[in-house]
Structures are given as C-alpha cells and as structure tokens.
C-alpha cells in the first residue's frame, strides 16, 4: 500500500521508504517517546557584557556557576546575563526555556528557545532566578533550577549610612535650633539695651534741664551783682568762685 508521501506501508505497520541509497524501514512500534524531564543548569555569567570566571579579579563566583546556589553582586554589577542549558544535545532543537526573576518579574517569561536571561540596572536587593525547560514532546518539568542573586547596596545606601544621615540631620537640627535661640536671645538683649539706653538718655536729659534752669538763674544773678557797681573786696573772691563753678556746671 502506498500513501500520499510515496511510502510503502507494510501489513505489519512498518514504513518502507525507497531512496537512491537503498531501502529505509521504520517500525513505529520501536520508536520510544522521551518522557524524561531535563534539568536546567546555569552555565555562564556575564556582567556588564563580560563573561566572568571564578579566577577573575572581583569575580562574584567562588566556583563554577553550575555549582553556585547563591550569587552576591556588588552595586556596579547590577547588569548581567545568565546563560543556561539542559545539556541534552539529543533534543536540543526542541527544547524551550522559561524563567522568572522574583523581585523583578511579575510572571514567567514567554517560553522560547533562547537560553539566557538578561537584566539591566537592577536596584540593590534580593532576587531569585527560577528556570524551567520542556522536553522534546513539549512537556514541562515541575522541577525548577533556582539561583539566589543578592545585589549589595553601595555603602551610602546601607543601614549604617542611613543611621549616620539621621544622626547628622538631628545634629544639624539641634545646631540650627541653638543658633536661632542664641540669635533670639541676643536680639532680646539688644532690644533691652536699646531701651535702657533710651531710658538713660531721657533721664540724663531731664536731669540736665533740672540743673540748667537754676544754674542759669544763678548766673544771671551774679551778672546782675557784678553790674550793680563796685563790689567789696571780701565778696569779690567769693563771687568769682561762684561764677567759675556755675560756668563749669553749665
């Protein structure tokens, strides 16, 4: 029996294909369906576009990425690419991957044959990268590969730094309060001094008027005595002393 693809169907169910190299016989009963579920293994880490190894300077890896469960990155290493694979090269073309970075992604990424997860400029924090793959027949495994990724904040964003900022803010507020209070106290003192000065000025002005009026009268009387005529000698000296001291007090 020939089907539409010019293949001979044997009565026992085998398929026979003729080629220029000979006859190809396929027994569908002997074809085994792959029911295994591949494990996804992280294979490479790229930070800022550069692949890193455990032996590199400032490398976050202490061992190969496939043997790493927790990845600690510094704040300037927050752009990275994680490559992964099932290491199943027999079904490589039919393998699809999906992943989700908890703390960044809200749901699983659409499955595709791309075997890498790329993230850029992640803020400091704790993240969990979850990986899954499907086998050749499209069955997804319930088993996930998990990689914990911690991005360490810079020193100016650490709790100790925020504590220092708080203490500095409190110190600045206290210094500002004391400065304002000193200025207010000084201003009050200046106002009091101005008032006292004004009171003193008024007081001494009144006193000067109180002295000047009788002294003027005394001076006028002395001038009248001197203009009255010849003054006896026994009074002349006393009158000069009186006149001199009157002028001095004026």
XYZ file of C-alpha atoms in Angstrom:
250
model
C 0.000 0.000 0.000
C 1.373 3.400 -0.985
C 0.364 6.517 0.909
C 0.383 10.110 -0.316
C 4.087 10.519 0.548
C 5.101 7.611 -1.761
C 5.959 5.417 1.205
C 5.159 1.728 1.285
C 3.086 0.670 4.287
C 3.849 -2.931 5.236
C 0.949 -5.023 6.588
C 2.701 -5.291 9.972
C 2.714 -1.496 10.308
C 6.279 -0.816 9.266
C 7.042 2.075 6.906
C 9.293 1.477 3.919
C 10.964 4.369 2.087
C 12.933 3.908 -1.083
C 15.974 6.095 -1.592
C 18.875 6.186 -4.013
C 20.962 4.716 -1.204
C 18.638 1.803 -0.559
C 15.539 0.996 1.435
C 14.727 2.702 4.746
C 12.455 0.755 7.077
C 10.851 2.412 10.123
C 8.997 0.431 12.743
C 6.758 2.880 14.685
C 6.327 0.305 17.442
C 10.003 0.589 18.293
C 10.070 4.382 18.484
C 10.430 5.380 22.111
C 8.805 8.561 23.301
C 11.021 10.627 25.559
C 9.162 11.132 28.819
C 12.169 12.434 30.733
C 12.264 15.991 32.002
C 15.565 17.791 31.535
C 17.168 19.805 34.309
C 18.135 23.393 33.531
C 21.693 24.201 34.583
C 23.200 27.733 34.635
C 26.340 27.573 32.515
C 27.746 31.091 32.201
C 27.544 34.509 33.838
C 28.203 37.766 32.046
C 28.460 41.011 33.996
C 28.271 44.251 32.053
C 28.721 42.210 28.880
C 31.870 40.376 30.048
C 31.910 36.674 30.906
C 33.325 36.115 34.402
C 35.155 33.122 35.838
C 35.939 32.166 39.438
C 39.588 33.098 38.894
C 38.869 36.625 37.621
C 39.578 39.699 39.719
C 36.496 40.913 41.641
C 34.599 37.861 40.400
C 31.455 37.045 42.409
C 31.993 33.342 41.694
C 33.882 31.086 44.075
C 33.225 28.062 41.879
C 31.617 27.308 38.530
C 28.174 28.840 38.074
C 26.570 25.398 37.756
C 27.728 24.657 41.335
C 26.643 28.043 42.717
C 23.402 28.431 44.653
C 23.862 31.987 45.870
C 25.309 34.820 43.837
C 26.382 38.051 45.562
C 26.884 41.021 43.248
C 28.147 44.495 44.060
C 26.108 47.573 43.172
C 28.060 48.209 39.952
C 27.486 44.584 38.834
C 23.709 45.018 38.529
C 23.601 44.422 34.737
C 24.129 40.748 33.993
C 23.243 37.825 31.723
C 22.792 34.262 32.977
C 23.125 31.577 30.303
C 21.683 28.115 30.916
C 21.260 24.775 29.204
C 19.750 21.330 29.702
C 22.955 19.693 28.447
C 20.660 17.396 26.430
C 22.085 17.749 22.941
C 19.881 14.964 21.534
C 16.737 17.103 21.893
C 18.495 20.448 21.752
C 16.467 21.847 18.856
C 13.140 21.062 20.532
C 13.989 22.425 23.964
C 12.270 25.576 25.183
C 13.023 27.593 28.278
C 11.165 29.923 30.573
C 12.368 31.836 33.589
C 11.293 34.375 36.171
C 13.320 36.667 38.421
C 11.372 37.033 41.633
C 11.642 40.582 42.886
C 11.697 41.914 39.312
C 9.376 39.883 37.064
C 5.709 39.512 37.942
C 5.215 36.369 35.832
C 7.111 33.760 33.844
C 8.783 34.895 30.645
C 7.176 33.601 27.418
C 8.830 30.233 26.563
C 11.378 30.326 23.758
C 14.496 28.578 22.546
C 16.685 31.404 23.857
C 18.888 30.018 26.595
C 19.768 33.174 28.516
C 18.178 35.666 30.902
C 19.331 39.284 30.702
C 18.694 42.038 33.243
C 19.985 45.598 33.338
C 20.404 48.199 36.088
C 18.650 46.254 38.819
C 18.328 48.126 42.107
C 20.044 46.613 45.178
C 18.038 43.837 46.772
C 17.438 40.098 46.962
C 16.271 38.220 43.862
C 15.547 34.604 42.969
C 16.067 33.367 39.412
C 13.817 30.370 38.617
C 14.449 28.303 35.471
C 12.375 25.614 33.731
C 12.578 23.743 30.425
C 10.382 21.438 28.383
C 11.409 18.166 26.695
C 11.155 17.238 23.003
C 7.411 16.465 23.151
C 6.655 19.802 24.846
C 6.089 18.509 28.371
C 7.227 20.925 31.074
C 9.032 19.730 34.143
C 7.764 20.605 37.587
C 11.339 20.710 38.782
C 12.959 24.141 38.775
C 16.531 25.319 38.968
C 16.878 28.152 41.461
C 19.676 30.707 41.723
C 19.638 33.216 44.553
C 21.018 36.602 43.456
C 21.782 39.294 46.033
C 22.833 42.760 44.864
C 24.672 44.502 47.688
C 23.862 48.215 48.009
C 26.701 50.784 48.000
C 27.968 51.972 51.362
C 25.925 55.189 51.100
C 22.717 53.108 50.951
C 23.465 50.756 53.847
C 21.562 50.883 57.171
C 24.680 52.270 58.884
C 24.801 55.086 56.321
C 21.132 55.903 56.896
C 21.787 55.892 60.647
C 24.659 58.324 60.089
C 22.415 60.504 57.923
C 19.809 60.522 60.692
C 22.383 61.474 63.326
C 23.751 64.231 61.087
C 20.233 65.527 60.460
C 19.494 65.531 64.190
C 22.815 67.285 64.868
C 22.118 69.875 62.183
C 18.623 70.465 63.551
C 19.991 70.848 67.096
C 22.728 73.213 65.912
C 20.180 75.256 63.957
C 17.859 75.365 66.977
C 20.642 76.543 69.278
C 21.825 79.124 66.760
C 18.312 80.513 66.328
C 17.825 80.548 70.088
C 21.119 82.405 70.577
C 20.149 84.935 67.921
C 16.790 85.449 69.606
C 18.465 85.853 72.983
C 20.980 88.293 71.532
C 18.233 90.221 69.784
C 16.262 90.434 73.023
C 19.367 91.658 74.838
C 19.962 94.287 72.161
C 16.361 95.449 72.464
C 16.712 95.651 76.245
C 19.993 97.560 75.909
C 18.404 99.960 73.444
C 15.525 100.543 75.815
C 17.897 101.075 78.729
C 19.959 103.480 76.632
C 16.838 105.373 75.707
C 15.730 105.497 79.343
C 19.194 106.706 80.402
C 19.175 109.362 77.693
C 15.755 110.597 78.778
C 16.831 110.519 82.426
C 20.015 112.493 81.883
C 18.235 114.910 79.571
C 15.717 115.626 82.308
C 18.488 115.932 84.896
C 20.425 118.342 82.669
C 17.330 120.505 82.314
C 16.785 120.386 86.067
C 20.354 121.623 86.640
C 20.484 124.102 83.785
C 17.469 126.172 84.858
C 18.662 127.094 88.378
C 22.249 127.487 87.171
C 21.100 129.954 84.543
C 19.248 131.883 87.214
C 22.311 131.877 89.460
C 24.487 133.063 86.591
C 22.041 135.877 85.833
C 22.024 136.945 89.466
C 25.829 137.017 89.567
C 25.993 139.071 86.392
C 23.454 141.490 87.942
C 25.536 141.783 91.108
C 28.706 142.436 89.105
C 26.925 145.086 87.074
C 25.487 146.856 90.132
C 28.701 148.682 90.924
C 31.824 148.325 92.993
C 31.897 145.075 94.911
C 33.564 144.909 98.328
C 36.820 143.007 98.323
C 35.612 140.468 100.855
C 32.856 139.447 98.369
C 34.720 139.740 95.087
C 36.681 136.491 95.500
C 33.580 134.530 96.510
C 31.624 135.880 93.543
C 34.398 134.826 91.106
C 34.393 131.284 92.563
C 30.608 131.128 92.241
C 30.741 132.322 88.639
C 33.514 129.870 87.703
C 31.717 126.856 89.132
C 28.442 127.929 87.601
C 30.087 128.011 84.174
C 31.656 124.599 84.853
C 28.336 123.027 85.788
C 26.655 124.565 82.720
